[in-house]
CSV table of C-alpha atoms in Angstrom, one decimal:
chain,number,residue,atom,x,y,z
A,649,MET,CA,197.6,129.6,50.8
A,650,ASP,CA,196.9,131.5,47.7
A,651,LEU,CA,194.2,133.8,46.3
A,652,CYS,CA,192.7,133.1,43.0
A,653,GLY,CA,190.6,135.4,40.9
A,654,PRO,CA,189.1,137.5,39.8
A,655,MET,CA,186.7,135.0,38.4
A,656,ARG,CA,184.9,135.9,35.2
A,657,VAL,CA,181.7,134.6,36.8
A,658,GLN,CA,180.6,136.0,40.1
A,659,SER,CA,178.7,133.8,42.8
A,660,ILE,CA,175.2,134.7,43.5
A,661,ASN,CA,176.6,137.0,46.5
A,662,GLY,CA,178.9,138.9,44.2
A,663,LYS,CA,182.1,137.3,45.2
A,664,LYS,CA,184.8,136.9,42.7
A,665,TYR,CA,187.7,135.9,44.6
A,666,VAL,CA,188.6,132.6,46.2
A,667,LEU,CA,191.1,132.0,49.0
A,668,VAL,CA,192.2,128.7,49.1
A,669,MET,CA,194.2,127.3,52.3
A,670,VAL,CA,195.6,124.0,52.3
A,671,ASP,CA,197.2,121.8,55.5
A,672,ASP,CA,200.5,120.6,54.3
A,673,TYR,CA,200.2,117.4,56.5
A,674,SER,CA,196.5,116.3,56.1
A,675,ARG,CA,195.8,118.2,52.7
A,676,TYR,CA,192.5,119.3,54.3
A,677,THR,CA,191.4,122.4,52.4
A,678,TRP,CA,189.6,125.8,53.4
A,679,VAL,CA,187.8,127.5,50.7
A,680,LYS,CA,186.7,131.2,51.5
A,681,PHE,CA,185.0,133.5,48.7
A,682,LEU,CA,185.7,137.1,48.8
A,683,ARG,CA,184.1,140.1,47.2
A,684,SER,CA,187.8,142.0,47.1
A,685,LYS,CA,191.2,141.2,47.9
A,686,ASP,CA,191.0,143.6,51.1
A,687,GLU,CA,188.9,141.1,52.8
A,688,ALA,CA,191.8,138.4,52.8
A,689,PRO,CA,193.6,139.3,56.1
A,690,GLU,CA,190.5,139.3,58.3
A,691,ILE,CA,189.3,136.0,56.8
A,692,ILE,CA,192.9,134.4,57.2
A,693,ILE,CA,192.9,135.5,60.7
A,694,SER,CA,189.6,133.9,61.5
A,695,VAL,CA,190.5,130.7,59.6
A,696,LEU,CA,193.7,130.7,61.7
A,697,LYS,CA,191.9,131.3,65.1
A,698,GLU,CA,189.1,128.5,64.3
A,699,VAL,CA,192.0,126.0,63.3
A,700,GLN,CA,193.7,126.7,66.5
A,701,VAL,CA,190.5,126.5,68.6
A,702,ASN,CA,189.0,123.5,67.0
A,703,LEU,CA,192.3,121.3,66.7
A,704,GLN,CA,193.7,122.6,70.2
A,705,SER,CA,197.0,123.3,68.4
A,706,GLN,CA,199.1,126.0,67.5
A,707,VAL,CA,199.7,126.9,63.9
A,708,GLN,CA,203.5,127.2,63.3
A,709,LYS,CA,204.1,128.5,59.8
A,710,ILE,CA,202.2,129.6,56.8
A,711,ARG,CA,203.4,129.8,53.4
A,712,SER,CA,202.1,132.3,50.4
A,713,ASP,CA,203.1,134.3,47.6
A,714,HIS,CA,204.2,138.0,47.7
A,715,GLY,CA,200.6,139.3,47.0
A,716,THR,CA,199.6,142.3,48.7
A,717,GLU,CA,196.9,140.4,50.3
A,718,PHE,CA,199.4,138.4,52.3
A,719,LYS,CA,202.1,141.0,52.8
A,720,ASN,CA,200.3,143.8,54.9
A,721,LYS,CA,200.5,145.4,58.2
A,722,VAL,CA,197.1,143.6,59.5
A,723,LEU,CA,198.2,140.0,58.7
A,724,GLY,CA,201.8,140.7,59.7
A,725,GLY,CA,201.0,142.3,63.1
A,726,TYR,CA,198.7,139.3,63.9
A,727,LEU,CA,201.3,136.7,63.1
A,728,GLU,CA,203.8,138.2,64.9
A,729,LEU,CA,201.7,138.7,67.8
A,730,VAL,CA,200.8,135.0,68.0
A,731,GLY,CA,204.0,133.6,66.8
A,732,ILE,CA,203.5,132.3,63.4
A,733,LYS,CA,206.2,132.3,60.9
A,734,HIS,CA,205.3,133.5,57.7
A,735,THR,CA,207.2,132.2,54.7
A,736,PHE,CA,206.8,133.5,51.2
A,737,ALA,CA,207.6,131.7,47.9
A,738,ALA,CA,210.2,133.3,45.6
A,739,VAL,CA,208.9,135.8,43.0
A,740,ARG,CA,207.5,134.2,39.9
A,741,THR,CA,207.9,130.7,41.2
A,742,PRO,CA,204.5,129.2,41.8
A,743,GLN,CA,206.2,125.6,42.1
A,744,GLN,CA,207.3,126.6,45.6
A,745,ASN,CA,203.6,127.1,46.5
A,746,GLY,CA,202.7,124.0,44.5
A,747,VAL,CA,200.3,122.1,46.8
A,748,VAL,CA,197.8,125.0,46.7
A,749,GLU,CA,198.5,126.0,43.2
A,750,ARG,CA,197.6,122.4,42.2
A,751,ARG,CA,194.4,122.6,44.6
A,752,ASN,CA,193.3,126.0,42.6
A,753,ARG,CA,193.5,124.2,39.3
A,754,THR,CA,191.4,121.3,40.6
A,755,LEU,CA,188.7,123.6,42.1
A,756,VAL,CA,188.4,125.8,38.9
A,757,GLU,CA,188.2,122.6,36.9
A,758,ALA,CA,185.4,121.1,39.1
A,759,ALA,CA,183.6,124.2,39.1
A,760,ARG,CA,183.6,124.7,35.3
A,761,THR,CA,182.5,121.1,35.1
A,762,MET,CA,179.7,121.4,37.6
A,763,LEU,CA,178.6,124.9,36.0
A,764,ALA,CA,178.7,123.5,32.5
A,765,TYR,CA,176.5,120.4,33.7
A,766,SER,CA,174.0,122.7,35.6
A,767,LYS,CA,173.6,124.9,32.4
A,768,LEU,CA,173.0,121.5,30.4
A,769,MET,CA,170.6,120.3,32.7
A,770,GLY,CA,169.0,123.6,33.6
A,771,ILE,CA,170.0,123.7,37.3
A,772,LYS,CA,170.2,127.2,38.9
A,773,GLY,CA,172.8,127.9,41.6
A,774,TYR,CA,176.6,128.6,41.9
A,775,LYS,CA,178.2,127.0,44.8
A,776,ASN,CA,180.3,124.8,42.6
A,777,MET,CA,183.6,125.4,43.6
A,778,HIS,CA,182.5,125.0,47.3
A,779,SER,CA,180.9,121.7,46.9
A,780,GLY,CA,183.9,120.5,44.6
A,781,ILE,CA,186.2,120.6,47.3
A,782,LYS,CA,184.4,118.9,50.1
A,783,PRO,CA,184.4,115.4,49.1
A,784,ASP,CA,188.3,115.7,48.1
A,785,SER,CA,189.0,117.1,51.5
A,786,GLN,CA,186.9,114.5,53.4
A,787,SER,CA,188.5,111.6,51.6
A,788,ARG,CA,191.9,112.8,52.4
A,789,ILE,CA,191.3,113.2,56.1
A,790,GLN,CA,189.6,109.7,56.2
A,791,SER,CA,192.6,108.2,54.4
A,792,GLN,CA,194.9,109.4,56.7
A,793,THR,CA,192.9,108.5,59.7
A,794,ILE,CA,193.0,104.9,58.1
A,795,GLN,CA,196.6,104.8,57.6
A,796,THR,CA,197.4,105.8,61.4
A,797,GLN,CA,195.4,103.2,62.8
């Protein structure tokens, strides 16, 4: 998982940070928009709970960089309580968190493209980054399902 931002252009709701979480196996991606970095621990905890309930499976491990949004008492306490191991990428080594770093780049490029297109066409609205990830996640899940049958 990684936090991207602050973005130069805020969303309609004033959110300027993007929390991106990617499942290593399926590459399914969760994208959450935040007003500040302080919201990250609560959002991460809610997504982890949602994943465990919906998939009826225990999350074993999460990986992130050393950002303060990931290294704090709230998140650390929850992870310890439920038995989730938290590993950190080496300092100044984004390659160790490469899957989510690449997804960040893809999302930002897709959002910029859609924003430029919407300005060109006179379309209003800013859910570009969120709509940019859905087709990619769904196609990866679909291809994963097809391979296992």
